[in-house]
mmCIF file of C-alpha atoms in Angstrom:
data_model
loop_
_atom_site.group_PDB
_atom_site.id
_atom_site.type_symbol
_atom_site.label_atom_id
_atom_site.label_comp_id
_atom_site.label_asym_id
_atom_site.label_seq_id
_atom_site.Cartn_x
_atom_site.Cartn_y
_atom_site.Cartn_z
ATOM 1 C CA MET K 1 -20.825 15.180 -14.754
ATOM 2 C CA LYS K 2 -17.405 14.972 -16.202
ATOM 3 C CA LYS K 3 -16.518 11.614 -14.585
ATOM 4 C CA LEU K 4 -19.967 10.214 -16.034
ATOM 5 C CA LEU K 5 -19.700 11.458 -19.493
ATOM 6 C CA ILE K 6 -16.030 9.967 -19.770
ATOM 7 C CA ILE K 7 -17.103 6.551 -18.591
ATOM 8 C CA ILE K 8 -19.971 6.497 -21.195
ATOM 9 C CA PHE K 9 -16.953 7.498 -23.755
ATOM 10 C CA VAL K 10 -15.237 4.867 -22.947
ATOM 11 C CA GLN K 11 -17.990 2.566 -22.931
ATOM 12 C CA LEU K 12 -19.192 3.491 -26.017
ATOM 13 C CA LEU K 13 -15.601 3.176 -27.323
ATOM 14 C CA ILE K 14 -15.152 -0.473 -26.215
ATOM 15 C CA GLN K 15 -18.533 -1.352 -27.869
ATOM 16 C CA ALA K 16 -17.784 0.093 -31.063
ATOM 17 C CA THR K 17 -14.145 -1.908 -30.822
ATOM 18 C CA LEU K 18 -15.668 -5.214 -30.103
ATOM 19 C CA PHE K 19 -18.224 -4.636 -32.641
ATOM 20 C CA ALA K 20 -15.573 -4.333 -35.414
ATOM 21 C CA GLN K 21 -13.743 -7.029 -34.107
ATOM 22 C CA THR K 22 -16.444 -9.029 -34.272
ATOM 23 C CA THR K 23 -17.278 -7.786 -37.814
ATOM 24 C CA ASN K 24 -14.009 -8.906 -38.734
ATOM 25 C CA GLU K 25 -14.542 -12.346 -37.436
ATOM 26 C CA ASP K 26 -17.930 -12.547 -39.623
ATOM 27 C CA ARG K 27 -15.738 -11.866 -42.671
ATOM 28 C CA ILE K 28 -13.176 -14.245 -42.172
ATOM 29 C CA LEU K 29 -15.906 -16.654 -41.456
ATOM 30 C CA ILE K 30 -17.310 -16.556 -44.780
ATOM 31 C CA GLU K 31 -14.555 -16.494 -46.918
ATOM 32 C CA THR K 32 -13.936 -19.562 -44.715
ATOM 33 C CA LEU K 33 -17.129 -21.405 -45.052
ATOM 34 C CA GLY K 34 -18.486 -19.486 -48.361
ATOM 35 C CA PRO K 35 -21.243 -17.038 -48.644
ATOM 36 C CA GLU K 36 -23.581 -19.749 -48.592
ATOM 37 C CA ARG K 37 -22.708 -22.152 -45.923
ATOM 38 C CA PHE K 38 -22.086 -18.854 -43.744
ATOM 39 C CA SER K 39 -26.083 -17.822 -44.313
ATOM 40 C CA GLU K 40 -26.912 -20.805 -43.114
ATOM 41 C CA LEU K 41 -24.748 -21.447 -39.856
ATOM 42 C CA VAL K 42 -26.106 -17.714 -39.052
ATOM 43 C CA SER K 43 -29.531 -18.940 -39.208
ATOM 44 C CA GLN K 44 -29.503 -21.212 -36.923
ATOM 45 C CA ARG K 45 -30.037 -18.867 -33.746
ATOM 46 C CA SER K 46 -30.015 -21.140 -31.436
ATOM 47 C CA LEU K 47 -26.303 -22.060 -31.820
ATOM 48 C CA GLN K 48 -24.969 -22.086 -28.034
ATOM 49 C CA SER K 49 -21.569 -20.854 -29.182
ATOM 50 C CA LYS K 50 -19.429 -19.935 -32.124
ATOM 51 C CA ALA K 51 -15.509 -19.965 -32.219
ATOM 52 C CA LEU K 52 -13.861 -19.226 -35.207
ATOM 53 C CA ILE K 53 -9.595 -18.941 -35.083
ATOM 54 C CA HIS K 54 -7.781 -17.486 -38.358
ATOM 55 C CA GLN K 55 -4.204 -17.830 -38.083
ATOM 56 C CA ALA K 56 -1.415 -16.848 -40.705
ATOM 57 C CA GLY K 57 2.167 -17.642 -40.105
ATOM 58 C CA ASN K 58 4.330 -20.293 -38.526
ATOM 59 C CA SER K 59 4.642 -22.571 -35.385
ATOM 60 C CA GLN K 60 0.921 -21.413 -34.866
ATOM 61 C CA GLU K 61 -0.990 -23.093 -32.132
ATOM 62 C CA ALA K 62 -5.258 -23.221 -32.198
ATOM 63 C CA THR K 63 -7.069 -24.964 -29.360
ATOM 64 C CA ILE K 64 -10.637 -25.212 -29.286
ATOM 65 C CA ASN K 65 -12.618 -26.427 -26.833
ATOM 66 C CA GLN K 66 -16.566 -27.061 -26.932
ATOM 67 C CA ALA K 67 -19.355 -28.923 -24.731
ATOM 68 C CA THR K 68 -23.532 -29.006 -25.266
ATOM 69 C CA GLY K 69 -25.060 -29.476 -22.151
ATOM 70 C CA SER K 70 -28.086 -28.679 -23.932
ATOM 71 C CA SER K 71 -29.692 -29.816 -27.741
ATOM 72 C CA ARG K 72 -28.270 -25.948 -28.751
ATOM 73 C CA PRO K 73 -25.020 -27.055 -31.269
ATOM 74 C CA ASN K 74 -21.655 -25.302 -31.086
ATOM 75 C CA VAL K 75 -19.663 -24.565 -34.263
ATOM 76 C CA ALA K 76 -15.617 -24.403 -34.900
ATOM 77 C CA ILE K 77 -13.402 -22.990 -37.652
ATOM 78 C CA ILE K 78 -9.733 -23.065 -37.559
ATOM 79 C CA SER K 79 -8.537 -21.609 -40.773
ATOM 80 C CA GLN K 80 -3.731 -21.395 -40.499
ATOM 81 C CA VAL K 81 -2.055 -20.803 -43.445
ATOM 82 C CA GLY K 82 1.766 -21.420 -43.443
ATOM 83 C CA ALA K 83 4.087 -24.034 -41.792
ATOM 84 C CA ILE K 84 4.110 -25.986 -38.905
ATOM 85 C CA ASN K 85 1.273 -25.045 -37.791
ATOM 86 C CA GLN K 86 -1.021 -27.068 -35.085
ATOM 87 C CA ALA K 87 -4.821 -27.087 -34.421
ATOM 88 C CA THR K 88 -6.739 -28.963 -31.425
ATOM 89 C CA LEU K 89 -10.543 -29.362 -31.482
ATOM 90 C CA THR K 90 -12.353 -30.978 -28.542
ATOM 91 C CA GLN K 91 -16.241 -31.016 -29.058
ATOM 92 C CA GLN K 92 -18.750 -32.874 -27.357
ATOM 93 C CA GLY K 93 -22.640 -32.619 -27.692
ATOM 94 C CA GLN K 94 -24.957 -32.808 -30.214
ATOM 95 C CA GLY K 95 -25.246 -30.768 -33.846
ATOM 96 C CA ASN K 96 -21.875 -29.303 -33.360
ATOM 97 C CA LYS K 97 -20.324 -28.218 -36.629
ATOM 98 C CA THR K 98 -16.880 -27.998 -37.137
ATOM 99 C CA THR K 99 -14.534 -26.572 -39.800
ATOM 100 C CA VAL K 100 -10.635 -26.444 -39.898
ATOM 101 C CA ALA K 101 -8.685 -25.737 -43.401
ATOM 102 C CA GLN K 102 -4.882 -25.842 -42.954
ATOM 103 C CA GLN K 103 -2.409 -25.090 -46.127
ATOM 104 C CA GLY K 104 0.959 -25.280 -45.905
ATOM 105 C CA THR K 105 3.930 -27.885 -44.581
ATOM 106 C CA ASN K 106 3.776 -29.852 -41.547
ATOM 107 C CA ASN K 107 1.007 -28.693 -40.082
ATOM 108 C CA THR K 108 -0.830 -30.960 -37.596
ATOM 109 C CA TYR K 109 -4.416 -31.483 -36.589
ATOM 110 C CA ASN K 110 -5.912 -33.462 -33.607
ATOM 111 C CA GLY K 111 -9.389 -33.514 -33.183
ATOM 112 C CA PHE K 112 -11.723 -35.263 -30.334
ATOM 113 C CA ILE K 113 -15.317 -35.559 -31.336
ATOM 114 C CA SER K 114 -18.354 -37.096 -28.758
ATOM 115 C CA GLY K 115 -21.446 -36.998 -29.264
ATOM 116 C CA TYR K 116 -24.300 -37.413 -32.343
ATOM 117 C CA ASN K 117 -25.484 -36.002 -35.524
ATOM 118 C CA ASN K 118 -22.435 -34.107 -35.757
ATOM 119 C CA THR K 119 -20.602 -32.368 -39.041
ATOM 120 C CA THR K 120 -16.706 -32.277 -39.066
ATOM 121 C CA GLY K 121 -14.550 -31.098 -42.319
ATOM 122 C CA ILE K 122 -11.287 -31.231 -42.446
ATOM 123 C CA VAL K 123 -9.089 -30.138 -45.195
ATOM 124 C CA GLN K 124 -5.260 -29.552 -45.520
ATOM 125 C CA ASP K 125 -3.481 -28.630 -48.495
ATOM 126 C CA GLY K 126 0.336 -28.802 -48.584
ATOM 127 C CA SER K 127 2.811 -31.997 -47.860
ATOM 128 C CA GLY K 128 4.237 -33.361 -44.671
ATOM 129 C CA ASN K 129 0.466 -32.819 -42.707
ATOM 130 C CA LYS K 130 -1.020 -34.909 -40.276
ATOM 131 C CA ILE K 131 -4.839 -35.382 -39.527
ATOM 132 C CA ASN K 132 -5.464 -37.431 -36.024
ATOM 133 C CA GLN K 133 -8.721 -37.841 -35.206
ATOM 134 C CA VAL K 134 -10.904 -39.655 -32.594
ATOM 135 C CA ILE K 135 -14.857 -39.723 -33.278
ATOM 136 C CA ILE K 136 -17.302 -41.318 -30.701
ATOM 137 C CA GLY K 137 -20.873 -41.187 -30.962
ATOM 138 C CA SER K 138 -24.008 -41.996 -33.546
ATOM 139 C CA ASP K 139 -24.930 -40.031 -36.864
ATOM 140 C CA LEU K 140 -21.790 -38.549 -37.363
ATOM 141 C CA GLU K 141 -21.025 -36.886 -40.753
ATOM 142 C CA HIS K 142 -17.348 -35.915 -41.542
ATOM 143 C CA THR K 143 -14.958 -35.579 -44.230
ATOM 144 C CA LEU K 144 -11.007 -35.613 -44.552
ATOM 145 C CA VAL K 145 -9.107 -34.466 -47.495
ATOM 146 C CA GLN K 146 -5.263 -34.018 -47.873
ATOM 147 C CA GLN K 147 -3.550 -32.292 -51.126
ATOM 148 C CA GLY K 148 0.288 -32.363 -50.947
ATOM 149 C CA HIS K 149 2.939 -35.185 -50.484
ATOM 150 C CA ASN K 150 3.935 -37.568 -47.454
ATOM 151 C CA ASN K 151 0.643 -36.649 -45.693
ATOM 152 C CA THR K 152 -1.272 -38.454 -43.107
ATOM 153 C CA ILE K 153 -4.556 -39.481 -41.425
ATOM 154 C CA ASN K 154 -4.987 -41.786 -38.162
ATOM 155 C CA GLN K 155 -8.546 -42.168 -37.596
ATOM 156 C CA ILE K 156 -9.988 -44.047 -34.418
ATOM 157 C CA GLU K 157 -14.235 -44.351 -34.595
ATOM 158 C CA SER K 158 -16.808 -45.947 -31.925
ATOM 159 C CA THR K 159 -20.089 -45.010 -33.966
ATOM 160 C CA PHE K 160 -23.356 -46.236 -34.425
ATOM 161 C CA ASN K 161 -26.130 -45.912 -37.166
ATOM 162 C CA SER K 162 -23.522 -43.135 -38.755
ATOM 163 C CA ARG K 163 -23.564 -42.007 -42.001
ATOM 164 C CA SER K 164 -20.999 -42.405 -44.622
ATOM 165 C CA TYR K 165 -18.170 -40.168 -44.999
ATOM 166 C CA LYS K 166 -15.698 -39.309 -47.497
ATOM 167 C CA VAL K 167 -11.510 -39.738 -47.628
ATOM 168 C CA VAL K 168 -9.863 -37.840 -50.146
ATOM 169 C CA GLN K 169 -5.732 -38.060 -50.416
ATOM 170 C CA GLU K 170 -4.391 -36.695 -53.608
ATOM 171 C CA GLY K 171 -0.676 -37.104 -53.953
ATOM 172 C CA ASN K 172 2.544 -39.565 -53.047
ATOM 173 C CA ASN K 173 3.438 -40.946 -49.918
ATOM 174 C CA MET K 174 0.278 -41.015 -48.416
ATOM 175 C CA ASN K 175 -0.422 -43.162 -45.584
ATOM 176 C CA ILE K 176 -4.161 -43.788 -44.249
ATOM 177 C CA THR K 177 -5.206 -45.526 -41.023
ATOM 178 C CA ILE K 178 -9.137 -46.140 -39.909
ATOM 179 C CA GLU K 179 -9.669 -48.307 -37.302
ATOM 180 C CA GLN K 180 -13.418 -48.562 -37.010
ATOM 181 C CA SER K 181 -15.080 -50.739 -34.048
ATOM 182 C CA ASN K 182 -18.289 -50.095 -35.960
ATOM 183 C CA TRP K 183 -17.873 -52.260 -39.215
ATOM 184 C CA GLY K 184 -20.879 -51.427 -40.445
ATOM 185 C CA VAL K 185 -20.591 -47.816 -41.448
ATOM 186 C CA PRO K 186 -19.454 -47.287 -45.532
ATOM 187 C CA VAL K 187 -16.236 -45.069 -45.994
ATOM 188 C CA THR K 188 -15.060 -44.032 -49.521
ATOM 189 C CA ILE K 189 -11.622 -43.306 -49.783
ATOM 190 C CA SER K 190 -9.828 -41.640 -53.168
ATOM 191 C CA ALA K 191 -6.482 -41.838 -53.494
ATOM 192 C CA THR K 192 -4.927 -39.926 -56.420
ATOM 193 C CA LYS K 193 -0.855 -39.650 -57.462
ATOM 194 C CA LYS K 194 -0.034 -36.455 -58.705
#
């Protein structure tokens, strides 16, 4: 009987710890996305999986690999604050949502997005940052934003019937390279010197 009570107590303790971790992840997610966007994502009960990584510090690495085998989408969120951080994301499937936010210097985002009806938002604030992304599929929506100096965007696209998208760079010594296999995708590029 004593062993049974100890086992039950340990299980309750583990469940309480897991609940606390989930609650903390949801709090960070709300702060990263904002309450309105968070509510929209949470209301989608048909999500296949949700991945959230929040890192503060230098020389951090975050990797998320998600593939949907059905019509249930994935959500991936990476938030990094510091210097020389690297975020790597691979998403395959349909209806996936991605948000990557990096604040600091010499940070790198590497992404591979494949499928259709996927949404991607990448924001970097700082200097010497790089966005490297490959996008394959159709009906895609993505936004790339960099603020700071000496930042670089490299994107390779092989898309059909995709929505227009936005690329914004604010600062000095900025570089943008976008290779498109479908010339029908409208791109709005905004570059501003600070």
